[in-house]
């Protein structure tokens, strides 16, 4: 493991000062502290001891963004001339799509890099990193105790007990912190090695992966036997002085929104909700759709609703969803590049969705939404959760219906069956944090951007739509 002298550390910090455009008293103190640490024989951290994992996805748009981020990091390292970090794209680490849940790749990372790396840093595709600041952060924790297990990041907390976190820490929701993935997070090598051993010998308590950041933090904490997240001020999302990371946006600009006519909207409902939930859709986002149909268990001219000959079920709705997809490919529905399938208690911003869809190729098999996972540590499958809204390209629907994959019962969970089918077809499930299976109050206090929310329970859906999803100045309509 490389050890740098004080001169090298000062060169790195000098590069940092040039990067930030200033030489404050605080920065000079950091230089002095770094030099003192080297002179007293404590460890340093070189770029070649850092493994950066960009949490990229297989979809072509995300793969390009991940590759661009990797190139930017390597170019920054070349400009510094202080070693080259290992930069990995998550979707390339193996052929398994479930690697996005991180735990399956930790043994791979440990086997390949634990002997040469001191730190493993995980970044989103849209997270920028300032390498000199990052090195100073990692050095600060490494010198305290070289073999200590560290879990670093920007801390998030629940405002109240949340269903997406299974109401963990319900008596004091703010007592447990978990990392903001947009700011990046880091594991020390001793911690990653121990996690790799645990993963290979322990069963997870749940087969489902719902909110990755919270579940990772719980797994690492290990009911108090492992480290809690250490909050690090230099792990940032907004731009400010002395940040090791900053974040752009989960809603990138890829050009003008796709035209309204390119998105066909299917709303799943049933007779008992025609007077309760359908009016909310009509009062909020229905007007923003060019093509929209309500699918129910009865024909109702007041909605109007379409019956597909599938009886209503209390749960699952797989039979209804497959009937919707068959109709989408038939002459009964307008031809469109995309289909959005939502529940009647889903709130959505179609204008933001159309902007997001500009980033994706409609000629590609795309399945987009909020990604959940089932049994991912044991080669399971991912799926887009239905309440948040499921977006499928025409190509993806065609591939699905041309296969032999079908519902095993009409009340099977439609989102999970679709996920299993697309996994078997080699079609990746593409995740966007803009889609939400629950209500705004079920997420951390930093929630800002959204395309969708779900559920009317204990909230006023009209207020939720107005405060979270209604654009004051929508883009030009096409």
XYZ file of N, CA, C and O in Angstrom, residues 305-380:
304
model
N -65.401 4.273 -18.855
C -64.484 3.176 -18.592
C -64.654 2.082 -19.625
O -65.713 1.938 -20.244
N -63.589 1.284 -19.786
C -63.564 0.163 -20.714
C -63.448 -1.115 -19.900
O -62.590 -1.207 -19.014
N -64.312 -2.085 -20.189
C -64.186 -3.392 -19.559
C -63.474 -4.331 -20.531
O -63.835 -4.409 -21.707
N -62.481 -5.017 -20.036
C -61.692 -5.922 -20.866
C -62.089 -7.382 -20.649
O -61.386 -8.287 -21.099
N -63.202 -7.585 -19.953
C -63.658 -8.947 -19.735
C -62.908 -9.680 -18.652
O -62.984 -10.905 -18.557
N -62.184 -8.930 -17.822
C -61.444 -9.525 -16.707
C -62.102 -9.076 -15.414
O -62.226 -7.870 -15.149
N -62.538 -10.010 -14.604
C -63.197 -9.659 -13.348
C -62.237 -8.936 -12.414
O -61.018 -9.177 -12.435
N -62.776 -8.033 -11.590
C -61.933 -7.330 -10.639
C -61.418 -8.289 -9.567
O -62.113 -9.202 -9.143
N -60.190 -8.088 -9.166
C -59.589 -8.900 -8.113
C -59.183 -7.988 -6.963
O -58.931 -6.791 -7.155
N -59.132 -8.537 -5.767
C -58.781 -7.735 -4.604
C -57.326 -7.306 -4.635
O -56.949 -6.288 -4.063
N -56.485 -8.063 -5.297
C -55.055 -7.739 -5.356
C -54.480 -8.295 -6.650
O -55.123 -9.060 -7.356
N -53.297 -7.893 -6.968
C -52.564 -8.487 -8.087
C -52.840 -7.883 -9.440
O -51.967 -7.280 -10.051
N -54.026 -8.052 -9.969
C -54.470 -7.448 -11.233
C -53.639 -7.844 -12.450
O -53.574 -7.109 -13.428
N -52.988 -8.993 -12.392
C -52.141 -9.402 -13.516
C -52.964 -9.620 -14.783
O -52.574 -9.201 -15.873
N -54.114 -10.278 -14.639
C -54.950 -10.524 -15.804
C -55.368 -9.246 -16.481
O -55.360 -9.134 -17.721
N -55.740 -8.242 -15.701
C -56.154 -6.950 -16.260
C -54.987 -6.266 -16.962
O -55.144 -5.715 -18.062
N -53.810 -6.299 -16.355
C -52.651 -5.621 -16.952
C -52.258 -6.256 -18.285
O -51.970 -5.547 -19.256
N -52.245 -7.579 -18.356
C -51.912 -8.221 -19.627
C -52.980 -7.924 -20.687
O -52.654 -7.761 -21.872
N -54.242 -7.809 -20.271
C -55.289 -7.433 -21.222
C -55.074 -6.008 -21.734
O -55.293 -5.716 -22.921
N -54.637 -5.112 -20.861
C -54.315 -3.740 -21.266
C -53.181 -3.740 -22.296
O -53.233 -3.026 -23.304
N -52.152 -4.540 -22.039
C -51.006 -4.585 -22.951
C -51.415 -5.158 -24.313
O -50.938 -4.679 -25.360
N -52.290 -6.145 -24.317
C -52.767 -6.680 -25.605
C -53.566 -5.621 -26.355
O -53.436 -5.488 -27.583
N -54.371 -4.864 -25.645
C -55.138 -3.794 -26.284
C -54.211 -2.715 -26.835
O -54.463 -2.157 -27.911
N -53.127 -2.416 -26.096
C -52.160 -1.403 -26.530
C -51.565 -1.755 -27.894
O -51.296 -0.868 -28.716
N -51.354 -3.047 -28.150
C -50.785 -3.466 -29.430
C -51.853 -3.649 -30.507
O -51.516 -3.831 -31.679
N -53.118 -3.572 -30.143
C -54.187 -3.799 -31.110
C -54.603 -2.484 -31.761
O -54.167 -1.391 -31.377
N -55.486 -2.594 -32.723
C -55.993 -1.401 -33.402
C -56.996 -0.640 -32.542
O -57.401 0.480 -32.903
N -57.403 -1.218 -31.426
C -58.370 -0.548 -30.562
C -57.767 0.645 -29.836
O -58.485 1.538 -29.383
N -56.451 0.681 -29.720
C -55.769 1.772 -29.028
C -54.932 2.578 -30.031
O -54.426 2.029 -31.009
N -54.786 3.871 -29.802
C -53.935 4.685 -30.676
C -52.493 4.189 -30.643
O -52.014 3.712 -29.607
N -51.819 4.289 -31.753
C -50.413 3.888 -31.807
C -49.559 4.910 -31.079
O -49.661 6.117 -31.328
N -48.727 4.440 -30.152
C -47.850 5.327 -29.389
C -46.548 4.606 -29.092
O -46.496 3.375 -29.053
N -45.492 5.377 -28.864
C -44.186 4.793 -28.537
C -44.156 4.203 -27.135
O -43.391 3.270 -26.863
N -44.975 4.782 -26.224
C -44.886 4.434 -24.814
C -46.273 4.179 -24.238
O -47.242 4.821 -24.638
N -46.347 3.285 -23.268
C -47.554 3.118 -22.469
C -47.196 3.325 -21.009
O -46.180 2.818 -20.516
N -48.026 4.111 -20.339
C -47.907 4.328 -18.897
C -49.104 3.648 -18.243
O -50.252 3.961 -18.565
N -48.840 2.711 -17.341
C -49.898 2.018 -16.605
C -49.852 2.484 -15.159
O -48.810 2.377 -14.497
N -50.980 3.017 -14.664
C -51.034 3.535 -13.298
C -52.289 3.035 -12.605
O -53.259 2.615 -13.253
N -52.284 3.104 -11.287
C -53.473 2.831 -10.494
C -54.339 4.092 -10.450
O -53.859 5.207 -10.717
N -55.603 3.926 -10.050
C -56.486 5.091 -9.982
C -56.172 5.997 -8.801
O -56.708 7.115 -8.707
N -55.283 5.575 -7.899
C -54.836 6.451 -6.822
C -53.368 6.842 -6.983
O -52.681 7.186 -6.021
N -52.899 6.813 -8.231
C -51.561 7.316 -8.553
C -51.680 8.773 -8.995
O -52.548 9.123 -9.792
N -50.811 9.628 -8.483
C -50.707 11.017 -8.912
C -49.430 11.157 -9.722
O -48.366 10.681 -9.307
N -49.504 11.802 -10.877
C -48.340 11.830 -11.766
C -48.238 13.161 -12.500
O -49.259 13.813 -12.778
N -47.041 13.582 -12.761
C -46.789 14.741 -13.620
C -46.451 14.227 -15.013
O -45.344 13.732 -15.253
N -47.391 14.324 -15.932
C -47.141 13.849 -17.295
C -46.154 14.737 -18.026
O -45.403 14.261 -18.884
N -46.124 16.021 -17.689
C -45.165 16.903 -18.352
C -43.734 16.525 -17.988
O -42.844 16.514 -18.843
N -43.484 16.187 -16.732
C -42.131 15.768 -16.330
C -41.801 14.389 -16.897
O -40.656 14.133 -17.281
N -42.814 13.516 -16.941
C -42.574 12.202 -17.529
C -42.184 12.341 -18.990
O -41.253 11.670 -19.459
N -42.856 13.208 -19.720
C -42.526 13.402 -21.132
C -41.117 13.972 -21.297
O -40.404 13.618 -22.246
N -40.719 14.833 -20.390
C -39.337 15.337 -20.424
C -38.351 14.204 -20.156
O -37.324 14.083 -20.827
N -38.657 13.368 -19.158
C -37.769 12.250 -18.832
C -37.665 11.267 -19.992
O -36.584 10.769 -20.303
N -38.781 10.989 -20.643
C -38.780 10.005 -21.723
C -37.947 10.441 -22.918
O -37.529 9.597 -23.712
N -37.684 11.741 -23.052
C -36.817 12.191 -24.144
C -35.430 11.574 -24.038
O -34.724 11.426 -25.045
N -35.027 11.166 -22.857
C -33.689 10.590 -22.670
C -33.601 9.140 -23.148
O -32.498 8.609 -23.284
N -34.741 8.521 -23.393
C -34.750 7.093 -23.709
C -35.107 6.853 -25.170
O -35.868 7.609 -25.782
N -34.564 5.783 -25.715
C -34.763 5.427 -27.112
C -36.019 4.579 -27.245
O -36.067 3.449 -26.742
N -37.065 5.066 -27.928
C -38.294 4.270 -28.049
C -38.123 3.029 -28.911
O -38.996 2.153 -28.907
N -37.008 2.942 -29.635
C -36.735 1.745 -30.436
C -36.067 0.659 -29.607
O -35.766 -0.417 -30.109
N -35.852 0.936 -28.332
C -35.219 -0.009 -27.413
C -36.297 -0.592 -26.492
O -37.309 0.056 -26.213
N -36.098 -1.806 -26.030
C -37.016 -2.397 -25.055
C -36.741 -1.752 -23.698
O -35.736 -2.048 -23.054
N -37.625 -0.839 -23.283
C -37.438 -0.065 -22.058
C -38.578 -0.364 -21.093
O -39.752 -0.322 -21.469
N -38.213 -0.666 -19.850
C -39.172 -0.819 -18.760
C -38.691 0.118 -17.657
O -37.638 -0.105 -17.058
N -39.463 1.163 -17.385
C -39.000 2.266 -16.548
C -39.961 2.509 -15.392
O -41.179 2.472 -15.565
N -39.413 2.787 -14.208
C -40.224 3.133 -13.054
C -39.396 3.069 -11.790
O -38.167 3.200 -11.819
N -40.071 2.868 -10.655
C -39.362 2.671 -9.394
C -39.055 1.189 -9.249
O -39.949 0.362 -9.178
N -37.776 0.876 -9.189
C -37.334 -0.523 -9.225
C -37.305 -1.115 -7.821
O -36.707 -0.579 -6.901
N -37.977 -2.251 -7.686
C -37.889 -3.094 -6.498
C -37.211 -4.402 -6.902
O -37.018 -4.680 -8.084
N -36.868 -5.208 -5.906
C -36.228 -6.477 -6.199
C -36.772 -7.597 -5.335
O -37.200 -7.367 -4.198
N -36.743 -8.798 -5.876
C -37.161 -9.978 -5.124
C -36.037 -11.008 -5.131
O -35.536 -11.394 -6.190
N -35.588 -11.413 -3.948
C -34.572 -12.436 -3.761
C -33.308 -12.150 -4.593
O -32.741 -13.052 -5.210
N -32.871 -10.912 -4.571
C -31.760 -10.511 -5.443
C -30.431 -11.133 -5.031
O -29.535 -11.277 -5.869
N -30.282 -11.471 -3.769
C -29.030 -12.095 -3.339
C -28.941 -13.544 -3.810
O -27.879 -14.164 -3.742
N -30.058 -14.058 -4.317
C -30.104 -15.455 -4.768
C -30.589 -15.528 -6.216
O -31.431 -16.364 -6.551
N -30.073 -14.616 -7.036
C -30.346 -14.610 -8.472
C -31.831 -14.457 -8.768
O -32.391 -15.098 -9.668
N -32.499 -13.566 -8.042
C -33.902 -13.300 -8.264
C -34.123 -12.332 -9.411
O -33.381 -12.333 -10.396
